[in-house]
Amino acid sequence: MPRIPEKKIVSGTVKGDKLTVMGATLSLPTAIRPADDEYEIHIPTQDFTLGGKIKAQYVADEDVNGQRLVQMNVNGEAVFVLADEDSKTDGGISIELKHCTFISNGEEVVSPLPFDNELQGKLIRNKILKEVKKDDGSVKKVKATEFTLNVNGIEFKCPDDVADKIIAGCGKYAFKIPLGVRFSPEAGKLYSEGIPVNVEKIYDYGTGKYALCTVKVEKPAENKKEAPEIIEKKIFVAVTDEQQTGASTLYLDIANVGVYDLEQDIRLI
């Protein structure tokens, strides 16, 4: 069965703010400025796109689980690109550098921006009184059920369809088990309400700015009778040019996150 390659490993040379890789010279964003040297660079397949400065020749197309996987030839080596159906294949390729890893002498010198963050959550079922408008225009209150997802101690409104999928996947344990809430840096938002975080540093990747934030989370004790340890966890969030370092709060739109059964490592949403 065809599979999408995880990454491509190439050699590259950094000199100042320039990276020479795969026969092309690219500008490095300020977030990626290792010392002048030669590096082993790990490029995730998702970070190749059609069209760009790197010269490439089209080889073949294939459908892998509903995704278009294009094979290109770069200096005699195969490079695979995930592309839209209408994307053209005659304009070379480009690389999004923010998810790349730079390695020198076996040491990771530049770490990639992660594709996802993860915090722990729990599904909550709340009984509420909901106002319903009657045919005669009057309003009455009726009993209803509302779901929230408690993420790191803060409750966010959970759409019914999301809650239904969690319940379908976990059954009677849906409201008891810990859930993994995974979200991309772009899916989180530093807002006026939400999970308390501290913005430690802001990285400029050229195509966008990202804040490195720390958030206090509970680490369960090995002895269940003991209180959990409070530790700091790092997450990344896409931010605007105006974002400053310091205390802030993280807002999550639950409709745009992934939810996992942590015990089974099964994706529910």
PDB file of C-alpha atoms in Angstrom:
ATOM      1  CA  MET A   1       0.000   0.000   0.000  1.00  0.00           C
ATOM      2  CA  PRO A   2       1.488   3.401  -0.985  1.00  0.00           C
ATOM      3  CA  ARG A   3       2.609   5.601   1.885  1.00  0.00           C
ATOM      4  CA  ILE A   4       3.548   9.256   2.157  1.00  0.00           C
ATOM      5  CA  PRO A   5       7.276   9.607   2.989  1.00  0.00           C
ATOM      6  CA  GLU A   6       7.804  11.302   6.349  1.00  0.00           C
ATOM      7  CA  LYS A   7      10.727  13.499   5.314  1.00  0.00           C
ATOM      8  CA  LYS A   8      13.654  14.131   2.991  1.00  0.00           C
ATOM      9  CA  ILE A   9      17.208  14.400   4.357  1.00  0.00           C
ATOM     10  CA  VAL A  10      19.532  16.678   2.389  1.00  0.00           C
ATOM     11  CA  SER A  11      22.842  18.497   2.832  1.00  0.00           C
ATOM     12  CA  GLY A  12      22.973  22.272   3.001  1.00  0.00           C
ATOM     13  CA  THR A  13      25.447  25.070   3.660  1.00  0.00           C
ATOM     14  CA  VAL A  14      24.747  28.171   5.732  1.00  0.00           C
ATOM     15  CA  LYS A  15      26.653  31.383   5.156  1.00  0.00           C
ATOM     16  CA  GLY A  16      25.298  34.457   6.894  1.00  0.00           C
ATOM     17  CA  ASP A  17      21.585  34.715   6.213  1.00  0.00           C
ATOM     18  CA  LYS A  18      21.724  32.421   3.181  1.00  0.00           C
ATOM     19  CA  LEU A  19      21.183  28.667   2.846  1.00  0.00           C
ATOM     20  CA  THR A  20      22.442  26.795  -0.191  1.00  0.00           C
ATOM     21  CA  VAL A  21      20.464  23.585  -0.563  1.00  0.00           C
ATOM     22  CA  MET A  22      19.367  21.338  -3.428  1.00  0.00           C
ATOM     23  CA  GLY A  23      21.093  23.567  -5.970  1.00  0.00           C
ATOM     24  CA  ALA A  24      19.444  26.822  -4.880  1.00  0.00           C
ATOM     25  CA  THR A  25      20.316  29.655  -2.500  1.00  0.00           C
ATOM     26  CA  LEU A  26      17.518  30.624  -0.105  1.00  0.00           C
ATOM     27  CA  SER A  27      17.174  33.469   2.403  1.00  0.00           C
ATOM     28  CA  LEU A  28      17.036  32.363   6.032  1.00  0.00           C
ATOM     29  CA  PRO A  29      14.454  33.937   8.348  1.00  0.00           C
ATOM     30  CA  THR A  30      15.703  35.557  11.560  1.00  0.00           C
ATOM     31  CA  ALA A  31      14.342  32.603  13.555  1.00  0.00           C
ATOM     32  CA  ILE A  32      16.812  30.301  11.786  1.00  0.00           C
ATOM     33  CA  ARG A  33      20.368  31.623  11.948  1.00  0.00           C
ATOM     34  CA  PRO A  34      22.839  28.866  12.795  1.00  0.00           C
ATOM     35  CA  ALA A  35      26.588  29.433  12.499  1.00  0.00           C
ATOM     36  CA  ASP A  36      28.197  29.240   9.074  1.00  0.00           C
ATOM     37  CA  ASP A  37      28.689  25.536   8.440  1.00  0.00           C
ATOM     38  CA  GLU A  38      27.484  22.509   6.539  1.00  0.00           C
ATOM     39  CA  TYR A  39      24.348  20.831   7.913  1.00  0.00           C
ATOM     40  CA  GLU A  40      22.246  17.732   7.550  1.00  0.00           C
ATOM     41  CA  ILE A  41      18.733  19.105   7.062  1.00  0.00           C
ATOM     42  CA  HIS A  42      15.590  17.087   7.725  1.00  0.00           C
ATOM     43  CA  ILE A  43      12.659  18.450   5.679  1.00  0.00           C
ATOM     44  CA  PRO A  44       9.139  17.094   6.364  1.00  0.00           C
ATOM     45  CA  THR A  45       7.249  16.134   3.209  1.00  0.00           C
ATOM     46  CA  GLN A  46       4.491  18.621   4.160  1.00  0.00           C
ATOM     47  CA  ASP A  47       7.013  21.450   3.822  1.00  0.00           C
ATOM     48  CA  PHE A  48       7.698  20.956   0.120  1.00  0.00           C
ATOM     49  CA  THR A  49       5.427  22.875  -2.253  1.00  0.00           C
ATOM     50  CA  LEU A  50       5.210  23.078  -6.027  1.00  0.00           C
ATOM     51  CA  GLY A  51       6.621  26.245  -7.546  1.00  0.00           C
ATOM     52  CA  GLY A  52       9.812  27.904  -6.377  1.00  0.00           C
ATOM     53  CA  LYS A  53      13.548  28.533  -6.826  1.00  0.00           C
ATOM     54  CA  ILE A  54      14.646  24.890  -6.593  1.00  0.00           C
ATOM     55  CA  LYS A  55      14.795  23.436 -10.079  1.00  0.00           C
ATOM     56  CA  ALA A  56      12.868  20.181 -10.386  1.00  0.00           C
ATOM     57  CA  GLN A  57      11.425  17.954 -13.095  1.00  0.00           C
ATOM     58  CA  TYR A  58       8.075  16.238 -12.870  1.00  0.00           C
ATOM     59  CA  VAL A  59       8.179  12.429 -12.630  1.00  0.00           C
ATOM     60  CA  ALA A  60       4.809  11.042 -11.578  1.00  0.00           C
ATOM     61  CA  ASP A  61       1.566  11.492  -9.656  1.00  0.00           C
ATOM     62  CA  GLU A  62      -0.204   9.092  -7.335  1.00  0.00           C
ATOM     63  CA  ASP A  63      -3.179   9.144  -5.012  1.00  0.00           C
ATOM     64  CA  VAL A  64      -2.375   8.162  -1.430  1.00  0.00           C
ATOM     65  CA  ASN A  65      -5.448   7.950   0.777  1.00  0.00           C
ATOM     66  CA  GLY A  66      -7.143  10.734  -1.133  1.00  0.00           C
ATOM     67  CA  GLN A  67      -4.073  13.000  -1.179  1.00  0.00           C
ATOM     68  CA  ARG A  68      -2.175  13.927  -4.323  1.00  0.00           C
ATOM     69  CA  LEU A  69       1.485  12.927  -3.947  1.00  0.00           C
ATOM     70  CA  VAL A  70       3.727  14.308  -6.694  1.00  0.00           C
ATOM     71  CA  GLN A  71       7.183  12.873  -7.360  1.00  0.00           C
ATOM     72  CA  MET A  72       9.739  15.394  -8.609  1.00  0.00           C
ATOM     73  CA  ASN A  73      13.372  14.909  -9.620  1.00  0.00           C
ATOM     74  CA  VAL A  74      15.942  17.269  -8.083  1.00  0.00           C
ATOM     75  CA  ASN A  75      19.533  16.675  -9.199  1.00  0.00           C
ATOM     76  CA  GLY A  76      18.816  12.989  -9.756  1.00  0.00           C
ATOM     77  CA  GLU A  77      17.052  12.457  -6.423  1.00  0.00           C
ATOM     78  CA  ALA A  78      13.352  11.870  -5.824  1.00  0.00           C
ATOM     79  CA  VAL A  79      11.477  14.511  -3.846  1.00  0.00           C
ATOM     80  CA  PHE A  80       7.822  13.969  -2.922  1.00  0.00           C
ATOM     81  CA  VAL A  81       5.391  16.863  -2.658  1.00  0.00           C
ATOM     82  CA  LEU A  82       1.819  16.941  -1.331  1.00  0.00           C
ATOM     83  CA  ALA A  83      -0.155  19.121  -3.734  1.00  0.00           C
ATOM     84  CA  ASP A  84      -3.637  20.285  -4.654  1.00  0.00           C
ATOM     85  CA  GLU A  85      -5.259  18.743  -7.718  1.00  0.00           C
ATOM     86  CA  ASP A  86      -4.889  21.939  -9.762  1.00  0.00           C
ATOM     87  CA  SER A  87      -1.269  22.688  -8.786  1.00  0.00           C
ATOM     88  CA  LYS A  88       1.101  22.897 -11.759  1.00  0.00           C
ATOM     89  CA  THR A  89       4.266  20.788 -11.879  1.00  0.00           C
ATOM     90  CA  ASP A  90       6.430  22.843 -14.265  1.00  0.00           C
ATOM     91  CA  GLY A  91       7.701  25.569 -11.916  1.00  0.00           C
ATOM     92  CA  GLY A  92      10.223  23.931  -9.612  1.00  0.00           C
ATOM     93  CA  ILE A  93       9.650  23.453  -5.867  1.00  0.00           C
ATOM     94  CA  SER A  94      10.089  25.420  -2.644  1.00  0.00           C
ATOM     95  CA  ILE A  95      10.696  24.631   1.044  1.00  0.00           C
ATOM     96  CA  GLU A  96       8.963  26.001   4.148  1.00  0.00           C
ATOM     97  CA  LEU A  97      11.921  26.118   6.522  1.00  0.00           C
ATOM     98  CA  LYS A  98      10.151  26.548   9.868  1.00  0.00           C
ATOM     99  CA  HIS A  99       9.576  22.808  10.362  1.00  0.00           C
ATOM    100  CA  CYS A 100      13.105  21.797   9.310  1.00  0.00           C
ATOM    101  CA  THR A 101      15.771  20.350  11.598  1.00  0.00           C
ATOM    102  CA  PHE A 102      19.427  21.350  11.156  1.00  0.00           C
ATOM    103  CA  ILE A 103      22.003  18.845  12.427  1.00  0.00           C
ATOM    104  CA  SER A 104      25.771  19.239  12.704  1.00  0.00           C
ATOM    105  CA  ASN A 105      28.101  16.465  13.912  1.00  0.00           C
ATOM    106  CA  GLY A 106      25.113  14.541  15.221  1.00  0.00           C
ATOM    107  CA  GLU A 107      23.841  17.491  17.288  1.00  0.00           C
ATOM    108  CA  GLU A 108      20.519  19.213  16.653  1.00  0.00           C
ATOM    109  CA  VAL A 109      21.470  22.859  16.128  1.00  0.00           C
ATOM    110  CA  VAL A 110      18.110  24.201  14.917  1.00  0.00           C
ATOM    111  CA  SER A 111      14.943  22.589  16.234  1.00  0.00           C
ATOM    112  CA  PRO A 112      11.798  22.573  14.099  1.00  0.00           C
ATOM    113  CA  LEU A 113       8.653  24.485  14.889  1.00  0.00           C
ATOM    114  CA  PRO A 114       6.286  21.666  15.941  1.00  0.00           C
ATOM    115  CA  PHE A 115       3.244  20.898  13.829  1.00  0.00           C
ATOM    116  CA  ASP A 116       1.148  20.358  16.976  1.00  0.00           C
ATOM    117  CA  ASN A 117       0.949  21.232  20.653  1.00  0.00           C
ATOM    118  CA  GLU A 118      -0.736  18.970  23.199  1.00  0.00           C
ATOM    119  CA  LEU A 119      -2.489  19.700  26.486  1.00  0.00           C
ATOM    120  CA  GLN A 120      -4.621  17.418  28.619  1.00  0.00           C
ATOM    121  CA  GLY A 121      -8.385  17.742  28.657  1.00  0.00           C
ATOM    122  CA  LYS A 122     -11.587  16.212  29.948  1.00  0.00           C
ATOM    123  CA  LEU A 123     -15.114  16.198  28.534  1.00  0.00           C
ATOM    124  CA  ILE A 124     -17.711  17.776  30.845  1.00  0.00           C
ATOM    125  CA  ARG A 125     -21.501  17.400  30.606  1.00  0.00           C
ATOM    126  CA  ASN A 126     -23.517  20.269  32.073  1.00  0.00           C
ATOM    127  CA  LYS A 127     -27.261  20.455  32.725  1.00  0.00           C
ATOM    128  CA  ILE A 128     -28.585  23.909  31.838  1.00  0.00           C
ATOM    129  CA  LEU A 129     -31.843  25.805  31.368  1.00  0.00           C
ATOM    130  CA  LYS A 130     -32.225  26.951  27.792  1.00  0.00           C
ATOM    131  CA  GLU A 131     -34.602  29.635  26.566  1.00  0.00           C
ATOM    132  CA  VAL A 132     -36.887  28.485  23.736  1.00  0.00           C
ATOM    133  CA  LYS A 133     -39.239  30.739  21.811  1.00  0.00           C
ATOM    134  CA  LYS A 134     -42.794  29.412  21.534  1.00  0.00           C
ATOM    135  CA  ASP A 135     -45.119  29.819  18.551  1.00  0.00           C
ATOM    136  CA  ASP A 136     -46.983  32.640  20.272  1.00  0.00           C
ATOM    137  CA  GLY A 137     -43.754  34.593  20.688  1.00  0.00           C
ATOM    138  CA  SER A 138     -43.338  33.963  24.405  1.00  0.00           C
ATOM    139  CA  VAL A 139     -40.183  32.414  25.831  1.00  0.00           C
ATOM    140  CA  LYS A 140     -39.962  29.407  28.105  1.00  0.00           C
ATOM    141  CA  LYS A 141     -37.051  27.719  29.776  1.00  0.00           C
ATOM    142  CA  VAL A 142     -36.405  24.028  29.117  1.00  0.00           C
ATOM    143  CA  LYS A 143     -33.814  21.610  30.439  1.00  0.00           C
ATOM    144  CA  ALA A 144     -30.926  20.937  28.052  1.00  0.00           C
ATOM    145  CA  THR A 145     -27.442  19.457  27.973  1.00  0.00           C
ATOM    146  CA  GLU A 146     -24.356  21.516  27.145  1.00  0.00           C
ATOM    147  CA  PHE A 147     -20.849  20.135  26.709  1.00  0.00           C
ATOM    148  CA  THR A 148     -17.537  21.767  27.552  1.00  0.00           C
ATOM    149  CA  LEU A 149     -13.973  20.556  27.185  1.00  0.00           C
ATOM    150  CA  ASN A 150     -11.858  21.301  30.235  1.00  0.00           C
ATOM    151  CA  VAL A 151      -8.342  21.960  28.939  1.00  0.00           C
ATOM    152  CA  ASN A 152      -5.680  22.486  31.571  1.00  0.00           C
ATOM    153  CA  GLY A 153      -8.296  23.642  34.079  1.00  0.00           C
ATOM    154  CA  ILE A 154     -10.161  26.044  31.767  1.00  0.00           C
ATOM    155  CA  GLU A 155     -13.507  25.119  30.221  1.00  0.00           C
ATOM    156  CA  PHE A 156     -14.168  25.819  26.541  1.00  0.00           C
ATOM    157  CA  LYS A 157     -17.513  25.350  24.834  1.00  0.00           C
ATOM    158  CA  CYS A 158     -17.566  22.009  23.018  1.00  0.00           C
ATOM    159  CA  PRO A 159     -19.803  21.695  19.923  1.00  0.00           C
ATOM    160  CA  ASP A 160     -22.360  18.880  20.122  1.00  0.00           C
ATOM    161  CA  ASP A 161     -20.914  17.077  17.089  1.00  0.00           C
ATOM    162  CA  VAL A 162     -17.450  17.037  18.699  1.00  0.00           C
ATOM    163  CA  ALA A 163     -18.863  15.745  21.992  1.00  0.00           C
ATOM    164  CA  ASP A 164     -20.872  13.077  20.137  1.00  0.00           C
ATOM    165  CA  LYS A 165     -17.715  11.737  18.466  1.00  0.00           C
ATOM    166  CA  ILE A 166     -15.839  11.597  21.776  1.00  0.00           C
ATOM    167  CA  ILE A 167     -18.742   9.744  23.406  1.00  0.00           C
ATOM    168  CA  ALA A 168     -19.024   7.369  20.428  1.00  0.00           C
ATOM    169  CA  GLY A 169     -15.312   6.569  20.660  1.00  0.00           C
ATOM    170  CA  CYS A 170     -15.036   6.210  24.445  1.00  0.00           C
ATOM    171  CA  GLY A 171     -18.501   5.051  25.469  1.00  0.00           C
ATOM    172  CA  LYS A 172     -19.353   5.305  29.151  1.00  0.00           C
ATOM    173  CA  TYR A 173     -15.786   6.356  29.974  1.00  0.00           C
ATOM    174  CA  ALA A 174     -15.975   9.529  27.851  1.00  0.00           C
ATOM    175  CA  PHE A 175     -16.430  11.742  30.913  1.00  0.00           C
ATOM    176  CA  LYS A 176     -13.836   9.967  33.045  1.00  0.00           C
ATOM    177  CA  ILE A 177     -10.708   9.373  30.987  1.00  0.00           C
ATOM    178  CA  PRO A 178      -7.995  11.990  30.269  1.00  0.00           C
ATOM    179  CA  LEU A 179      -8.047  13.264  26.705  1.00  0.00           C
ATOM    180  CA  GLY A 180      -5.196  14.630  24.643  1.00  0.00           C
ATOM    181  CA  VAL A 181      -6.073  17.961  23.030  1.00  0.00           C
ATOM    182  CA  ARG A 182      -3.754  18.604  20.085  1.00  0.00           C
ATOM    183  CA  PHE A 183      -3.738  21.840  18.132  1.00  0.00           C
ATOM    184  CA  SER A 184      -1.483  23.480  15.589  1.00  0.00           C
ATOM    185  CA  PRO A 185       0.292  26.749  16.424  1.00  0.00           C
ATOM    186  CA  GLU A 186      -2.133  28.410  13.992  1.00  0.00           C
ATOM    187  CA  ALA A 187      -5.210  26.997  15.781  1.00  0.00           C
ATOM    188  CA  GLY A 188      -4.349  28.624  19.117  1.00  0.00           C
ATOM    189  CA  LYS A 189      -4.871  32.315  19.801  1.00  0.00           C
ATOM    190  CA  LEU A 190      -3.457  34.592  22.476  1.00  0.00           C
ATOM    191  CA  TYR A 191      -6.572  36.336  23.679  1.00  0.00           C
ATOM    192  CA  SER A 192      -8.105  38.163  26.622  1.00  0.00           C
ATOM    193  CA  GLU A 193      -9.406  34.942  28.171  1.00  0.00           C
ATOM    194  CA  GLY A 194      -8.367  31.311  28.324  1.00  0.00           C
ATOM    195  CA  ILE A 195      -5.463  29.255  29.671  1.00  0.00           C
ATOM    196  CA  PRO A 196      -2.799  31.318  31.487  1.00  0.00           C
ATOM    197  CA  VAL A 197       0.518  31.245  29.612  1.00  0.00           C
ATOM    198  CA  ASN A 198       3.706  33.235  29.577  1.00  0.00           C
ATOM    199  CA  VAL A 199       5.135  34.414  26.263  1.00  0.00           C
ATOM    200  CA  GLU A 200       8.867  33.777  26.553  1.00  0.00           C
ATOM    201  CA  LYS A 201      10.097  34.665  23.070  1.00  0.00           C
ATOM    202  CA  ILE A 202       8.783  35.496  19.613  1.00  0.00           C
ATOM    203  CA  TYR A 203      10.306  33.895  16.511  1.00  0.00           C
ATOM    204  CA  ASP A 204      10.021  35.420  13.043  1.00  0.00           C
ATOM    205  CA  TYR A 205       9.968  32.761  10.310  1.00  0.00           C
ATOM    206  CA  GLY A 206       9.379  35.210   7.481  1.00  0.00           C
ATOM    207  CA  THR A 207       6.033  33.644   6.583  1.00  0.00           C
ATOM    208  CA  GLY A 208       4.708  34.277  10.098  1.00  0.00           C
ATOM    209  CA  LYS A 209       5.602  34.993  13.718  1.00  0.00           C
ATOM    210  CA  TYR A 210       5.274  32.421  16.499  1.00  0.00           C
ATOM    211  CA  ALA A 211       5.390  32.827  20.245  1.00  0.00           C
ATOM    212  CA  LEU A 212       7.177  30.319  22.446  1.00  0.00           C
ATOM    213  CA  CYS A 213       4.937  30.085  25.504  1.00  0.00           C
ATOM    214  CA  THR A 214       5.217  28.209  28.774  1.00  0.00           C
ATOM    215  CA  VAL A 215       2.129  26.851  30.489  1.00  0.00           C
ATOM    216  CA  LYS A 216       1.897  25.217  33.902  1.00  0.00           C
ATOM    217  CA  VAL A 217       0.513  21.678  33.738  1.00  0.00           C
ATOM    218  CA  GLU A 218       0.009  18.824  36.162  1.00  0.00           C
ATOM    219  CA  LYS A 219       2.334  15.827  35.962  1.00  0.00           C
ATOM    220  CA  PRO A 220       0.678  12.852  37.689  1.00  0.00           C
ATOM    221  CA  ALA A 221       2.692  11.403  40.575  1.00  0.00           C
ATOM    222  CA  GLU A 222       3.791   7.774  40.324  1.00  0.00           C
ATOM    223  CA  ASN A 223       2.044   7.193  43.648  1.00  0.00           C
ATOM    224  CA  LYS A 224      -1.627   8.030  43.039  1.00  0.00           C
ATOM    225  CA  LYS A 225      -1.999   9.053  46.681  1.00  0.00           C
ATOM    226  CA  GLU A 226       0.451  11.912  46.174  1.00  0.00           C
ATOM    227  CA  ALA A 227      -0.437  15.278  44.677  1.00  0.00           C
ATOM    228  CA  PRO A 228       0.581  15.836  41.031  1.00  0.00           C
ATOM    229  CA  GLU A 229       3.715  17.827  40.318  1.00  0.00           C
ATOM    230  CA  ILE A 230       3.303  21.205  38.619  1.00  0.00           C
ATOM    231  CA  ILE A 231       5.708  21.600  35.709  1.00  0.00           C
ATOM    232  CA  GLU A 232       6.126  24.036  32.823  1.00  0.00           C
ATOM    233  CA  LYS A 233       5.395  22.870  29.303  1.00  0.00           C
ATOM    234  CA  LYS A 234       6.381  24.640  26.078  1.00  0.00           C
ATOM    235  CA  ILE A 235       3.862  25.380  23.338  1.00  0.00           C
ATOM    236  CA  PHE A 236       3.988  27.530  20.194  1.00  0.00           C
ATOM    237  CA  VAL A 237       1.258  29.899  19.014  1.00  0.00           C
ATOM    238  CA  ALA A 238       1.011  31.981  15.838  1.00  0.00           C
ATOM    239  CA  VAL A 239       0.910  35.687  16.724  1.00  0.00           C
ATOM    240  CA  THR A 240       0.589  39.124  15.140  1.00  0.00           C
ATOM    241  CA  ASP A 241       3.351  41.704  14.817  1.00  0.00           C
ATOM    242  CA  GLU A 242       1.984  43.535  17.867  1.00  0.00           C
ATOM    243  CA  GLN A 243       2.387  40.596  20.277  1.00  0.00           C
ATOM    244  CA  GLN A 244       4.666  41.264  23.238  1.00  0.00           C
ATOM    245  CA  THR A 245       6.393  38.924  25.676  1.00  0.00           C
ATOM    246  CA  GLY A 246       4.994  38.402  29.174  1.00  0.00           C
ATOM    247  CA  ALA A 247       1.785  37.066  30.698  1.00  0.00           C
ATOM    248  CA  SER A 248      -1.100  36.216  28.364  1.00  0.00           C
ATOM    249  CA  THR A 249      -3.928  33.709  27.904  1.00  0.00           C
ATOM    250  CA  LEU A 250      -4.487  31.014  25.274  1.00  0.00           C
ATOM    251  CA  TYR A 251      -7.908  30.638  23.648  1.00  0.00           C
ATOM    252  CA  LEU A 252      -8.851  27.451  21.794  1.00  0.00           C
ATOM    253  CA  ASP A 253     -11.706  26.946  19.343  1.00  0.00           C
ATOM    254  CA  ILE A 254     -12.565  23.322  20.126  1.00  0.00           C
ATOM    255  CA  ALA A 255     -13.981  22.840  16.626  1.00  0.00           C
ATOM    256  CA  ASN A 256     -10.401  23.239  15.308  1.00  0.00           C
ATOM    257  CA  VAL A 257      -8.489  20.883  17.615  1.00  0.00           C
ATOM    258  CA  GLY A 258      -7.749  17.169  17.537  1.00  0.00           C
ATOM    259  CA  VAL A 259      -8.915  15.060  20.476  1.00  0.00           C
ATOM    260  CA  TYR A 260      -7.249  11.762  21.403  1.00  0.00           C
ATOM    261  CA  ASP A 261      -7.843   8.942  23.845  1.00  0.00           C
ATOM    262  CA  LEU A 262      -4.519   9.200  25.687  1.00  0.00           C
ATOM    263  CA  GLU A 263      -4.604   5.678  27.076  1.00  0.00           C
ATOM    264  CA  GLN A 264      -5.131   4.070  23.676  1.00  0.00           C
ATOM    265  CA  ASP A 265      -3.480   6.827  21.585  1.00  0.00           C
ATOM    266  CA  ILE A 266      -6.505   6.802  19.282  1.00  0.00           C
ATOM    267  CA  ARG A 267      -7.723   9.902  17.499  1.00  0.00           C
ATOM    268  CA  LEU A 268     -11.363  10.619  18.279  1.00  0.00           C
ATOM    269  CA  ILE A 269     -11.710  13.914  16.395  1.00  0.00           C
TER     270      ILE A 269
END
